[in-house]
Coordinates of C-alpha atoms in Angstrom, one line a residue:
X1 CA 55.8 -26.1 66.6
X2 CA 57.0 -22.6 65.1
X3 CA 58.1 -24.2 61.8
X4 CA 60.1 -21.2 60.8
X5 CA 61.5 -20.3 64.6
X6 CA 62.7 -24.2 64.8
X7 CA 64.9 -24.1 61.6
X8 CA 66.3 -20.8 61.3
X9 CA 67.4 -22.1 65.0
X10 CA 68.9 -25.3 63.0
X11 CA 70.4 -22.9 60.4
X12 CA 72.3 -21.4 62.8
X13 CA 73.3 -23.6 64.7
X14 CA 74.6 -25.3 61.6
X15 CA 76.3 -22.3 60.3
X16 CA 78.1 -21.9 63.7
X17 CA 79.2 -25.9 63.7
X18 CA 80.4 -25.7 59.9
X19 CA 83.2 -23.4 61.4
X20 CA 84.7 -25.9 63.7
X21 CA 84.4 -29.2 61.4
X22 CA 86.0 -27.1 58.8
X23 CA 89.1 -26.3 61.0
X24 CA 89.1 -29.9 62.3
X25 CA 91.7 -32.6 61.7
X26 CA 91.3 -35.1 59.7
X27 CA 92.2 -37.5 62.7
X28 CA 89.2 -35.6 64.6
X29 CA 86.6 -36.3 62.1
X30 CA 87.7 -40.1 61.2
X31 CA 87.2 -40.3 65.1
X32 CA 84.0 -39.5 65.1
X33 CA 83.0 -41.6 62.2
X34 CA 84.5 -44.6 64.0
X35 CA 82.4 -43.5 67.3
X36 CA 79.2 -43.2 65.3
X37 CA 80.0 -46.9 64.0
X38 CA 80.3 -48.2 67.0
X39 CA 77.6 -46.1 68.9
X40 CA 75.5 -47.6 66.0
X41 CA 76.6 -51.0 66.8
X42 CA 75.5 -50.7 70.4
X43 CA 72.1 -49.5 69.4
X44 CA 71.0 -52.4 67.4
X45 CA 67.9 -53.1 69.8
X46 CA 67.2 -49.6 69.9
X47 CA 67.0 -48.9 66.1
X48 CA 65.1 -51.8 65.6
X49 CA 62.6 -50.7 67.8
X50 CA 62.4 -47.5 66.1
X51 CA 62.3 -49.1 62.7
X52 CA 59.3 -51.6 63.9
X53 CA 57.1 -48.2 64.6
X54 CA 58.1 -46.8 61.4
X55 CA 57.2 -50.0 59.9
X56 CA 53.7 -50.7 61.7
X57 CA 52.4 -46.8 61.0
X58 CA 53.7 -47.5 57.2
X59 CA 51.5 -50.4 56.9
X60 CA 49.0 -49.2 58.5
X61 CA 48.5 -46.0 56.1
X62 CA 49.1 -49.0 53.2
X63 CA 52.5 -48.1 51.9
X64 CA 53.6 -50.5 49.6
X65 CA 55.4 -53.5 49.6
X66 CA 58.4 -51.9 47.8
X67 CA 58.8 -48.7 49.8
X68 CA 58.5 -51.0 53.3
X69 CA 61.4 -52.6 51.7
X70 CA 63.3 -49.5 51.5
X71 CA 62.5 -48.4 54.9
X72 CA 63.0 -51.8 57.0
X73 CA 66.5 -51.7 58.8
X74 CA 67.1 -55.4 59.0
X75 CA 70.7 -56.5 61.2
X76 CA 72.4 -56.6 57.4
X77 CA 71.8 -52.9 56.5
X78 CA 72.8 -51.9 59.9
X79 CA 75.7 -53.8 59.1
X80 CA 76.2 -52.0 56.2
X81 CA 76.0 -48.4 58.0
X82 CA 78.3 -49.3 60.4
X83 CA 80.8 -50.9 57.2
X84 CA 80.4 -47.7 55.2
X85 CA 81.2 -45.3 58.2
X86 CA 84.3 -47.2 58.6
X87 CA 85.3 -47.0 54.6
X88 CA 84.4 -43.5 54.9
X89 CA 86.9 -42.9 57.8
X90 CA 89.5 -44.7 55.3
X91 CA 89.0 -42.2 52.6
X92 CA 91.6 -40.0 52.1
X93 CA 90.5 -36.5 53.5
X94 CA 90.4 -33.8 50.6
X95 CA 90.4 -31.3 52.5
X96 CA 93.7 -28.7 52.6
X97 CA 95.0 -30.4 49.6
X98 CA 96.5 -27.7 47.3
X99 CA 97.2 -28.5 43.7
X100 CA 98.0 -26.5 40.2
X101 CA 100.6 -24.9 41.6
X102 CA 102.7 -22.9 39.3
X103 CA 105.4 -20.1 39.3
X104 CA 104.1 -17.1 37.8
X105 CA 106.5 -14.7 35.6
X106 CA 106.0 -12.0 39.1
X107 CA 107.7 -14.7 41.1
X108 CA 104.4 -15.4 43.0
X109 CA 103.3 -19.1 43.1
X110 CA 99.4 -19.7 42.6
X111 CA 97.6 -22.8 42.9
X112 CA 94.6 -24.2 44.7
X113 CA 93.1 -25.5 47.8
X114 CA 90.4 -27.6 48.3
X115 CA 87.6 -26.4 50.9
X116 CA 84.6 -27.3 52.5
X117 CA 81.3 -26.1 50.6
X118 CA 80.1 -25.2 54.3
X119 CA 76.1 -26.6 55.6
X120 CA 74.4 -29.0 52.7
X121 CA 70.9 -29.6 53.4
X122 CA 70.5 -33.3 52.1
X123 CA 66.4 -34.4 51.8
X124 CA 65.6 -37.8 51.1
X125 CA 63.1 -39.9 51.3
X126 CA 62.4 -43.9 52.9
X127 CA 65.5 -45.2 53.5
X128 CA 66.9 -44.7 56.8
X129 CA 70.5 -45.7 56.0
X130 CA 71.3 -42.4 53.5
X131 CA 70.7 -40.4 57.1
X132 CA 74.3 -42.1 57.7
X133 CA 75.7 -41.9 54.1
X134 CA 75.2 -38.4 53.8
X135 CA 76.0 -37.9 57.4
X136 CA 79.5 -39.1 57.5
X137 CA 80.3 -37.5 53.6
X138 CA 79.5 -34.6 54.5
X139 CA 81.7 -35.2 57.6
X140 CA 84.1 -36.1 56.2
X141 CA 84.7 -33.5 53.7
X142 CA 84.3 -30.9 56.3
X143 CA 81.0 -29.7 56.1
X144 CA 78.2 -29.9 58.8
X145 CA 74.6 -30.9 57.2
X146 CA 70.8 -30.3 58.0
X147 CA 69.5 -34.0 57.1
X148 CA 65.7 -33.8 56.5
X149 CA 64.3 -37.5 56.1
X150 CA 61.2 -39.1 54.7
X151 CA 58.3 -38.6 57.5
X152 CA 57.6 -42.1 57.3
X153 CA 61.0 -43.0 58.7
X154 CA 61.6 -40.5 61.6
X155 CA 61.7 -42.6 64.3
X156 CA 64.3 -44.7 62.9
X157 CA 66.1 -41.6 61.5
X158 CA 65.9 -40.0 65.4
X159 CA 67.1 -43.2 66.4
X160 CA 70.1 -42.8 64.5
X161 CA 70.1 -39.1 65.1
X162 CA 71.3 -40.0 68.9
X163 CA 74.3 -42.3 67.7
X164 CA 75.3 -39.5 65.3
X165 CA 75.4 -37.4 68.2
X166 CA 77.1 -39.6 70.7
X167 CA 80.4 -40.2 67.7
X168 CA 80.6 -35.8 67.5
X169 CA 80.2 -35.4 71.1
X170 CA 83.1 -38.4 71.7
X171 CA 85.3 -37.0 69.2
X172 CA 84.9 -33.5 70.6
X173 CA 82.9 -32.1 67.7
X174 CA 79.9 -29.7 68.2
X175 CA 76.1 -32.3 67.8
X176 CA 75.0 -29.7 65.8
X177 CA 77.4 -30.4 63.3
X178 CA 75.0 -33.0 62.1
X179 CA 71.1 -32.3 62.8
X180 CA 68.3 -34.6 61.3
X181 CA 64.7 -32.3 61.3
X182 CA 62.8 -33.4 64.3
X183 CA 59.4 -32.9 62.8
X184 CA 57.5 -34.6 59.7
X185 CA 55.8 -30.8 58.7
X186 CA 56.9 -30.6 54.9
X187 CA 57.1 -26.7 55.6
X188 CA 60.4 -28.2 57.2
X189 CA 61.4 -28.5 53.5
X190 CA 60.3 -24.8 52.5
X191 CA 62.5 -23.3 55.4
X192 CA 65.4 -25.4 54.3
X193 CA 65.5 -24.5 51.0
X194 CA 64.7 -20.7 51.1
X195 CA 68.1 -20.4 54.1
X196 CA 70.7 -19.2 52.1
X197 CA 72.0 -17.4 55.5
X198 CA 72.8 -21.0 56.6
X199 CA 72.4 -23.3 53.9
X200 CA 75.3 -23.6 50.9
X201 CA 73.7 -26.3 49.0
X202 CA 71.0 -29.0 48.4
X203 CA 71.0 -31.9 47.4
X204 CA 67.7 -33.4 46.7
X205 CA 67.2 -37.6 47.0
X206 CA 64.3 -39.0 46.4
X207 CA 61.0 -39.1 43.6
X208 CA 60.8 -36.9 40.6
X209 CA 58.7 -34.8 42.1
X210 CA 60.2 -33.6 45.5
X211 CA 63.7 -32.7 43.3
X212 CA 61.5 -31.0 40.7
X213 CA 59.7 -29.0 44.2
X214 CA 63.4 -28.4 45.3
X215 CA 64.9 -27.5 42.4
X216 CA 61.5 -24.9 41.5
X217 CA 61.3 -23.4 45.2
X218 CA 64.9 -23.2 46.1
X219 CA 66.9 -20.2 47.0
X220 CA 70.0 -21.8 47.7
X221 CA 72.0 -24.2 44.9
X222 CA 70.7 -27.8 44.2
X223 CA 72.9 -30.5 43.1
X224 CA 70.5 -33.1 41.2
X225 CA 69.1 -34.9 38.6
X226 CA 66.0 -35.7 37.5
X227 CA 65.4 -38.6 35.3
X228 CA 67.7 -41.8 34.7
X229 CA 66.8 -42.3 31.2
X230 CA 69.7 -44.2 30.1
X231 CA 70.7 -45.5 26.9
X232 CA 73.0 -48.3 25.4
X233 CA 73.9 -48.1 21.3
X234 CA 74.8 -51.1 20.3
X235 CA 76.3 -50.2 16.8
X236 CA 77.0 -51.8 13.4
X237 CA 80.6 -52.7 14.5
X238 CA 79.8 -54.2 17.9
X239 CA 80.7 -57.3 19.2
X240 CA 77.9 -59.6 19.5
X241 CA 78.7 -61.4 22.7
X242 CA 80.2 -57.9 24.3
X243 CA 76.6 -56.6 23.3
X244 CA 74.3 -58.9 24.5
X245 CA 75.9 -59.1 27.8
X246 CA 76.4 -55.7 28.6
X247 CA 72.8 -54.7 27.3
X248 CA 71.2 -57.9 29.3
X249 CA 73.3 -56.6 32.5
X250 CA 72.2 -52.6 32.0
X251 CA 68.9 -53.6 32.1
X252 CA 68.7 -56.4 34.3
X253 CA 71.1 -56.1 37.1
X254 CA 68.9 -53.8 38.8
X255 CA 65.5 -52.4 37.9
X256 CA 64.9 -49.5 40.4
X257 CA 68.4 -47.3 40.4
X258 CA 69.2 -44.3 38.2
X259 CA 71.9 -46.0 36.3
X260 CA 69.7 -48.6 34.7
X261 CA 69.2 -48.8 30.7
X262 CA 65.7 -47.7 29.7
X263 CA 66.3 -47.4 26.1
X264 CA 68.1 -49.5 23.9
X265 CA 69.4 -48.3 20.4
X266 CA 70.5 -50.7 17.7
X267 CA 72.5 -50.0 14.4
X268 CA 69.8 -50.9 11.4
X269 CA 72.9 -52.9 9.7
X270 CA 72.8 -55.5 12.3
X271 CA 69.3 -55.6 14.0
X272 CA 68.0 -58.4 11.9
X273 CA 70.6 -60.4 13.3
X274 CA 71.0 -59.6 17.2
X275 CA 67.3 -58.6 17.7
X276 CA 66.2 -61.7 18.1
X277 CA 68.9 -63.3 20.7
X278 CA 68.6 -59.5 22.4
X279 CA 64.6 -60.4 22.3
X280 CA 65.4 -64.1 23.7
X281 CA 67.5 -62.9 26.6
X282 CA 65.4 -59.9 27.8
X283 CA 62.2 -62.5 27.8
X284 CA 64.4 -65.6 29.8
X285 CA 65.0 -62.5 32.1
X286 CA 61.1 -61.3 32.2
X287 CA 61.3 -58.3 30.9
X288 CA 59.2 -56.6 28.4
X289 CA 60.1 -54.8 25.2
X290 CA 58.3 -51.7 23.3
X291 CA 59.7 -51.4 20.1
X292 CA 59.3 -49.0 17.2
X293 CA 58.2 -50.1 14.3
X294 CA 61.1 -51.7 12.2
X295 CA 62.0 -53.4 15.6
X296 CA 58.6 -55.2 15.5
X297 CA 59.0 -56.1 12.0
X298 CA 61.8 -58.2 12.9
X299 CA 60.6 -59.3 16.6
X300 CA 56.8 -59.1 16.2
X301 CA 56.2 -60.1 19.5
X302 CA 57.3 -56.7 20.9
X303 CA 54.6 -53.9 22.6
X304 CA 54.1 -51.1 20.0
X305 CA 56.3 -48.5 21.6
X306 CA 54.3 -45.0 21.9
X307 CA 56.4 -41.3 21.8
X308 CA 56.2 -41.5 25.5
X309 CA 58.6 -44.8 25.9
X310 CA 61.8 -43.1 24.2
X311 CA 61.2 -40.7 27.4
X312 CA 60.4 -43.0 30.1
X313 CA 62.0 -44.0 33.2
X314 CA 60.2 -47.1 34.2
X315 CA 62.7 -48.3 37.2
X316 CA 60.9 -51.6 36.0
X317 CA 61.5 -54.9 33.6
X318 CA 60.5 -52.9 30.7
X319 CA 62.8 -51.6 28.1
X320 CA 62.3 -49.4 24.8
X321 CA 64.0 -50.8 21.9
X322 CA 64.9 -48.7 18.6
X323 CA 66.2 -49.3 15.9
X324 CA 68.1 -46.2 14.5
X325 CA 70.3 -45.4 11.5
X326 CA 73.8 -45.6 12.4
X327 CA 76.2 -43.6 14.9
X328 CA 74.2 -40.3 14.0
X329 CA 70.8 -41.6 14.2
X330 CA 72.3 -43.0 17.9
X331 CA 73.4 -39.3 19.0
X332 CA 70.4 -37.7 17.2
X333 CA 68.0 -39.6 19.7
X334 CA 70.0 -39.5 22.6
X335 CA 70.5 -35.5 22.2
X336 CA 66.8 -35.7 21.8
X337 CA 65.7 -37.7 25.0
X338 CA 68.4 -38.8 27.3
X339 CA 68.3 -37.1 31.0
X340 CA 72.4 -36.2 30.8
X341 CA 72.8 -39.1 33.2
X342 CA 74.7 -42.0 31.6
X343 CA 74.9 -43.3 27.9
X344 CA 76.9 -46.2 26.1
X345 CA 78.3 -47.5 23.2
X346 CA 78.8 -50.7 22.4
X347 CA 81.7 -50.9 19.3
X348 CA 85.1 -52.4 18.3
X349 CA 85.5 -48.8 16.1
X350 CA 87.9 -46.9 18.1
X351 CA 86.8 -43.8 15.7
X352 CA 83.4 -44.2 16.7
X353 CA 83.7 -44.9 20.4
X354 CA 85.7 -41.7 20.0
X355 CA 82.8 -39.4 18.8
X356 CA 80.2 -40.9 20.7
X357 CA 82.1 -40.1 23.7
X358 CA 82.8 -36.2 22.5
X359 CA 79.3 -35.4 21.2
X360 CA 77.2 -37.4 24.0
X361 CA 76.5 -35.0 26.3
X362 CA 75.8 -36.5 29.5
X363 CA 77.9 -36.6 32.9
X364 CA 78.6 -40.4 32.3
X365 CA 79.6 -41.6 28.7
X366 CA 80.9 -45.3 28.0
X367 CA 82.3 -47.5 25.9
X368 CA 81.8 -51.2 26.2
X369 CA 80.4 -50.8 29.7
X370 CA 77.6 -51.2 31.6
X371 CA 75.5 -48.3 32.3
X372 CA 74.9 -49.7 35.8
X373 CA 79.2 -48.7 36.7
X374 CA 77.9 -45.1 37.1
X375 CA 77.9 -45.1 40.9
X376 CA 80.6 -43.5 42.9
X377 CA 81.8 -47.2 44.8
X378 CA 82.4 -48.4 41.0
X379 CA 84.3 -44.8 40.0
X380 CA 86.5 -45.0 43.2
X381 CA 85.0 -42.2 45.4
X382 CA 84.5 -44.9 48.2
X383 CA 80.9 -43.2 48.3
X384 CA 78.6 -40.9 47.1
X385 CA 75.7 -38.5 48.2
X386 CA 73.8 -38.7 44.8
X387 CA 74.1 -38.2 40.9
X388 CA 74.5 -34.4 39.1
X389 CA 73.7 -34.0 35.8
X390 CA 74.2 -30.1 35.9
X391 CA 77.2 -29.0 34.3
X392 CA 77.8 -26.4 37.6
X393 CA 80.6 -27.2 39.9
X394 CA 79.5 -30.9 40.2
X395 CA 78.5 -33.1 37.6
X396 CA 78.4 -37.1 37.6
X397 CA 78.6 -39.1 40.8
X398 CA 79.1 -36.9 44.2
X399 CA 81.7 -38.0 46.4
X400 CA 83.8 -36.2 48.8
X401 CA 85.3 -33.9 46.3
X402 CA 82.1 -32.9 45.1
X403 CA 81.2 -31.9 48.3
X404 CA 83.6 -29.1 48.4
X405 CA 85.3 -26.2 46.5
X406 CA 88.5 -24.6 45.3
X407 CA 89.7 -21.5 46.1
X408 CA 93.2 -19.8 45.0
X409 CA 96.5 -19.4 47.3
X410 CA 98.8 -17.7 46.8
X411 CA 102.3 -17.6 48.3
X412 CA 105.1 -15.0 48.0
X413 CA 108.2 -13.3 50.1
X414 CA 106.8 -9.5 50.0
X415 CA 106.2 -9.8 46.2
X416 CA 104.8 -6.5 45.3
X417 CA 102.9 -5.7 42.0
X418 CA 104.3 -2.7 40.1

């Protein structure tokens, strides 16, 4: 195959496709959802016998136990593909929606409307369901997308590529509004990235080291982040039984998502006391702690934490546990080594919860919270395509509305300037 030939022919078909799901109704594309739900539905036998040769060639080149998790499509997840395509259709359609406006002092009014951002390239990795996820956002908010999936999981993502299809072509929407790369050549991913004739965005899912690759290489703009190094503060004037749950739940909730607490902070004036029931409940839960110094004079049975720890995102039962001197001390190291993703604070100091939440600067700040309620089901957006910690056009969770843009209108009766 003519890598090159093959996706400028997907970028424009793409381009062409964006210009009729754009003009679409919403009723048109919550058709097509619905369709692809159902279409999904009726292909149960044939995605799982897709998914079984993505599985056996997995095993067979000794993927691990944890990635053949993420790419096995068992009746549940389908389930679930076929449930989120039908809360997607439910989601109020941004698209159109005009806002801000306002009489100017010429008579003009002036406000905004929300528009599609055009073709997103979305590459991901493993899990077959995000072809489905990012197929019906992007959908949704009027946008066609170029899908390019982990090789490991084409033919389940081909598979799923032909019930995609079928819900366009039902609802009378070009196929090529949606196309998931047909080949496993990662010079797929250069072309993709270097389109900006076709491609408006990318957004990069998957290991630190394809977003870095994307984000190094591309030509177009990436929505991303990098690293989930998450913190929780638990300060001087905390609660203890607020703290110790919401740290236990950060960490221990899940291990492997970007939300998860890697680094725990506590306020010197109370870390004799809650240390040890903090040490109890992270060992009851099997997780191990590195802490710094003063942390191990109090719980000596902690790992010696190294630089490296305050940095790391282990997506594992380990945690990194500091003890640091007061609110500043908190921000200090946070400024220092958090990713921008999402930080908490753990007080009863409305004062403090107030600065921490001002001078953190990261696209999810809390206060009493888990860090694990940055996702966009928990912040209402019904869905989202991934996490942003740039501070450009999107930032936090990615739902709908990050998938588009604003432009001005403007409206008059033969307003002239003079």
């Amino acid at each position: 195959m003519d890598i090159a030939a093959y996706m400028n022919e997907v970028g424009a078909q793409a381009r062409a496709a964006a210009k009729h799901v754009a003009r679409s109704t919403t009723a048109v594309r919550n058709q097509a959802l619905l369709a692809m739900a159902q279409a999904l539905d009726a292909a149960r036998d044939e995605l799982a016998e897709a998914n079984q040769q993505d599985l056996s060639a997995a095993k067979a080149s000794g993927l691990d136990s944890a990635m053949l998790d993420r790419l096995e499509l068992t009746p549940a997840r389908v389930d679930a593909m076929i449930e989120g395509l039908l809360q997607v259709a439910g989601l109020a359609d941004p698209i159109g929606v005009i806002t801000d406006m306002v009489y100017r002092p010429s008579g003009i009014q002036v406000g905004k409307m929300r528009v599609p951002l055009g073709v997103i390239g979305i590459i991901y990795e493993s899990r077959p369901n995000v072809t489905v996820e990012a197929a019906s956002l992007c959908l949704k908010s009027g946008n066609a997308a170029i899908l390019r999936g982990g090789s490991e999981s084409i033919h389940s993502n081909q598979a799923i590529a032909r019930c995609i299809s079928s819900g366009l072509a039902q609802a009378g929407l070009p196929e090529t509004a949606v196309q998931i790369i047909a080949t496993a050549d990662r010079a797929a991913v250069g072309e993709l990235i270097t389109m900006p004739q076709y491609v408006d965005v990318i957004v990069p899912r998957g290991g630190k080291s394809l977003i870095e690759r994307v984000s190094r290489d591309a030509r177009v703009p990436v929505i991303k982040h990098l690293d989930g190094v998450c913190h929780v503060y638990i300060d001087s004037h905390a609660d203890p039984e607020k703290a110790l749950a919401v740290a236990v739940n950060a960490k221990t909730q899940r291990y492997g998502t970007c939300n998860t607490m890697e680094t725990l902070l506590v306020d010197e004036e109370i870390a004799a006391d809650i240390l040890p029931l903090l040490n109890a409940a992270f060992v009851e839960k099997g997780v191990e702690l590195r802490g710094c110094e003063r942390s191990r004079e109090i719980v000596s049975e902690m790992t010696p934490a190294t630089e490296a720890d305050w940095e790391a995102e282990y997506l594992a039962p380990i945690l990194a546990v500091k003890i640091v001197d007061g609110l500043d001390g908190a921000i200090a190291h946070i400024s220092q080594f958090s990713s921008r993703h999402t930080d908490s604070i753990i007080t009863e100091n409305y004062t403090r919860a107030r600065r921490f939440l001002t001078e953190v600067d990261s696209s999810s700040v809390m206060v009493n919270a888990s860090t694990r309620f940055a996702d966009g089901f928990e912040y209402g957006l019904g869905a989202e395509i991934g996490i942003s910690t740039d501070k450009i056009h999107a930032r936090g969770p990615v739902g709908l509305e990050g998938l588009t843009s604003q432009k001005y209108v403007v409206f008059g009766d033969g307003h002239i300037r003079v």
